[in-house]
């Protein structure tokens, strides 16, 4: 079997069938899908998983488990998978009908450990917004050959992974935490012997209230620091930190100093987390304000970086308010 598609499900009865149908409708047929009901409490998602498996046949398997969070549900799917390659599909999202067919063609050509591709944002049915990492296209590469890979989006779902590579790495997703992808994807990049970027957007990310990235709980953004603690420990243990310190620093600038700071700022301009983020950067990435990749930031992000450095939180808050963020 070529593909195992792992679909964690928790209280997503409104979205789940569209997600599953996008798999069933694939133009390529050598796949299985593993629905992991992660202890849903809405009285409907678990039953819907079973109903969909009955409706669409034996290639759809269901596992019910106690709630352990997104990472734990993915891990359950990894252990149950039989396919040559793993794909992760969040249960409120969906995939393009030719995704598996086109990825199979690349596997036949290059046999990489990881294939990465783009995704589209689905905002109330509008899917014009495309996100694609700037990576070498058309030939396999490694992290050593292209260190900028560490500045790619850390998302798990716009990639597929050779199952034996993933399983053999010993790396798994942490349960009950935010930012589990940063803790995982960036480690797999370091271990992969062959990676290929496919220049198409196969994945559709549905923007909805209540998702982790849009949740308004300011305090939980502190977990980005724990995620980077974990990631930096890994790179030190593998004696790779010195090689990739500039790229890891830029990753931290993007996800701690800019993204997490702005998320918190828009909730509470006086949150102590804003100071914690700045102090973390200064401690673990001294001289981060001189990172060689800073010149590549867009003008709005350069402005945000400058205002955060000067702790001009009020100005930045109102700039985002004016732009409707």
Coordinates of C-alpha atoms in Angstrom, one line a residue, residues 77-232:
X77 CA -2.4 6.7 13.5
X78 CA 1.3 6.3 12.9
X79 CA 1.4 3.1 14.9
X80 CA -1.6 1.6 13.0
X81 CA -0.5 2.7 9.5
X82 CA 0.5 0.1 6.9
X83 CA 1.2 2.4 3.9
X84 CA 4.7 3.2 2.5
X85 CA 4.1 6.9 3.1
X86 CA 2.2 8.8 5.9
X87 CA 0.0 11.8 5.3
X88 CA -1.6 13.9 8.1
X89 CA -5.0 15.5 7.4
X90 CA -6.7 17.5 10.0
X91 CA -10.4 16.6 10.2
X92 CA -11.7 20.1 9.4
X93 CA -9.5 20.4 6.3
X94 CA -9.5 18.6 2.9
X95 CA -7.2 17.8 0.0
X96 CA -7.2 18.2 -3.7
X97 CA -8.5 15.2 -5.7
X98 CA -5.2 14.6 -7.6
X99 CA -2.9 14.9 -4.6
X100 CA -2.1 11.3 -4.1
X101 CA -1.8 10.6 -7.8
X102 CA 0.7 13.4 -8.3
X103 CA 2.7 12.6 -5.2
X104 CA 2.9 8.9 -6.3
X105 CA 4.5 10.1 -9.6
X106 CA 7.2 11.9 -7.6
X107 CA 7.8 8.9 -5.3
X108 CA 8.3 6.7 -8.4
X109 CA 10.8 9.3 -9.7
X110 CA 12.8 10.1 -6.6
X111 CA 12.0 7.9 -3.6
X112 CA 12.5 10.6 -1.0
X113 CA 12.0 10.5 2.8
X114 CA 9.8 13.7 2.8
X115 CA 7.8 15.4 0.1
X116 CA 6.6 19.0 0.8
X117 CA 4.0 21.0 -1.0
X118 CA 1.9 24.1 -0.7
X119 CA -1.6 24.7 0.8
X120 CA -4.5 27.0 0.2
X121 CA -6.5 28.9 2.9
X122 CA -10.2 28.3 2.7
X123 CA -11.9 31.4 4.1
X124 CA -15.6 30.9 3.8
X125 CA -15.1 29.1 0.4
X126 CA -12.5 31.5 -0.9
X127 CA -9.4 29.5 -1.7
X128 CA -7.3 32.1 -3.6
X129 CA -4.7 32.6 -0.9
X130 CA -1.9 30.2 -1.5
X131 CA 1.1 29.5 0.8
X132 CA 4.2 27.9 -0.8
X133 CA 7.7 27.6 0.8
X134 CA 10.5 28.9 -1.3
X135 CA 12.5 25.7 -1.8
X136 CA 14.4 24.0 -4.7
X137 CA 12.0 22.4 -7.0
X138 CA 12.4 19.4 -9.3
X139 CA 15.3 17.6 -7.5
X140 CA 15.9 16.1 -4.1
X141 CA 18.0 17.9 -1.5
X142 CA 19.0 17.7 2.2
X143 CA 19.0 20.2 5.0
X144 CA 22.7 20.4 4.7
X145 CA 22.4 21.4 1.1
X146 CA 19.6 23.9 1.7
X147 CA 19.7 25.2 5.3
X148 CA 16.8 27.6 4.5
X149 CA 14.5 24.7 4.9
X150 CA 14.5 25.4 8.6
X151 CA 12.7 28.7 7.8
X152 CA 9.9 26.9 6.0
X153 CA 6.5 26.6 7.5
X154 CA 6.6 23.9 10.2
X155 CA 3.1 22.5 9.4
X156 CA 2.8 18.7 9.4
X157 CA -0.1 18.5 7.0
X158 CA 1.5 19.9 3.8
X159 CA 4.0 17.1 3.7
X160 CA 4.1 13.3 3.3
X161 CA 6.7 11.1 5.0
X162 CA 8.2 7.7 4.3
X163 CA 6.7 5.6 7.2
X164 CA 9.8 3.6 7.9
X165 CA 11.8 6.9 8.1
X166 CA 9.3 8.4 10.5
X167 CA 9.0 5.3 12.6
X168 CA 12.8 4.7 12.6
X169 CA 13.5 8.3 13.7
X170 CA 11.8 7.7 17.1
X171 CA 10.3 11.1 16.7
X172 CA 6.6 11.5 17.7
X173 CA 4.2 14.3 18.2
X174 CA 3.8 15.5 21.8
X175 CA 0.3 15.3 23.2
X176 CA -1.8 18.1 24.8
X177 CA 0.5 20.9 23.7
X178 CA 0.4 23.7 21.2
X179 CA 3.0 24.1 18.5
X180 CA 3.6 20.4 18.2
X181 CA 4.6 20.8 14.6
X182 CA 7.7 22.9 15.4
X183 CA 8.8 20.2 17.9
X184 CA 8.5 17.6 15.2
X185 CA 8.8 18.7 11.6
X186 CA 12.1 20.6 12.1
X187 CA 13.7 17.5 13.6
X188 CA 12.6 15.3 10.7
X189 CA 14.1 17.8 8.3
X190 CA 17.5 17.3 10.0
X191 CA 17.3 13.5 9.8
X192 CA 16.0 13.1 6.2
X193 CA 18.4 11.9 3.6
X194 CA 16.3 13.1 0.7
X195 CA 13.6 15.7 0.5
X196 CA 11.7 17.1 -2.5
X197 CA 9.5 20.1 -2.8
X198 CA 6.5 19.7 -5.2
X199 CA 5.4 23.1 -6.7
X200 CA 1.6 22.6 -6.2
X201 CA -0.8 23.4 -3.4
X202 CA -2.7 20.2 -2.6
X203 CA -3.9 20.9 0.9
X204 CA -6.9 23.1 1.9
X205 CA -6.7 24.7 5.4
X206 CA -10.2 25.7 6.6
X207 CA -10.1 28.9 8.7
X208 CA -12.5 28.6 11.6
X209 CA -13.0 30.0 15.0
X210 CA -11.6 27.8 17.8
X211 CA -8.6 26.5 16.0
X212 CA -5.3 26.5 17.9
X213 CA -3.8 29.3 15.8
X214 CA -6.9 31.6 16.3
X215 CA -7.7 30.7 19.9
X216 CA -7.7 33.8 22.1
X217 CA -6.0 32.3 25.1
X218 CA -3.0 34.5 25.5
X219 CA -1.3 32.4 28.3
X220 CA -1.0 29.3 26.1
X221 CA 1.3 31.2 23.7
X222 CA 4.0 30.6 26.4
X223 CA 4.2 27.1 25.1
X224 CA 6.1 28.4 22.0
X225 CA 9.0 28.8 24.4
X226 CA 8.7 25.1 25.5
X227 CA 8.6 24.1 21.9
X228 CA 11.8 25.9 21.1
X229 CA 13.5 24.5 24.2
X230 CA 12.7 21.1 22.9
X231 CA 13.9 21.9 19.4
X232 CA 17.1 23.5 20.5

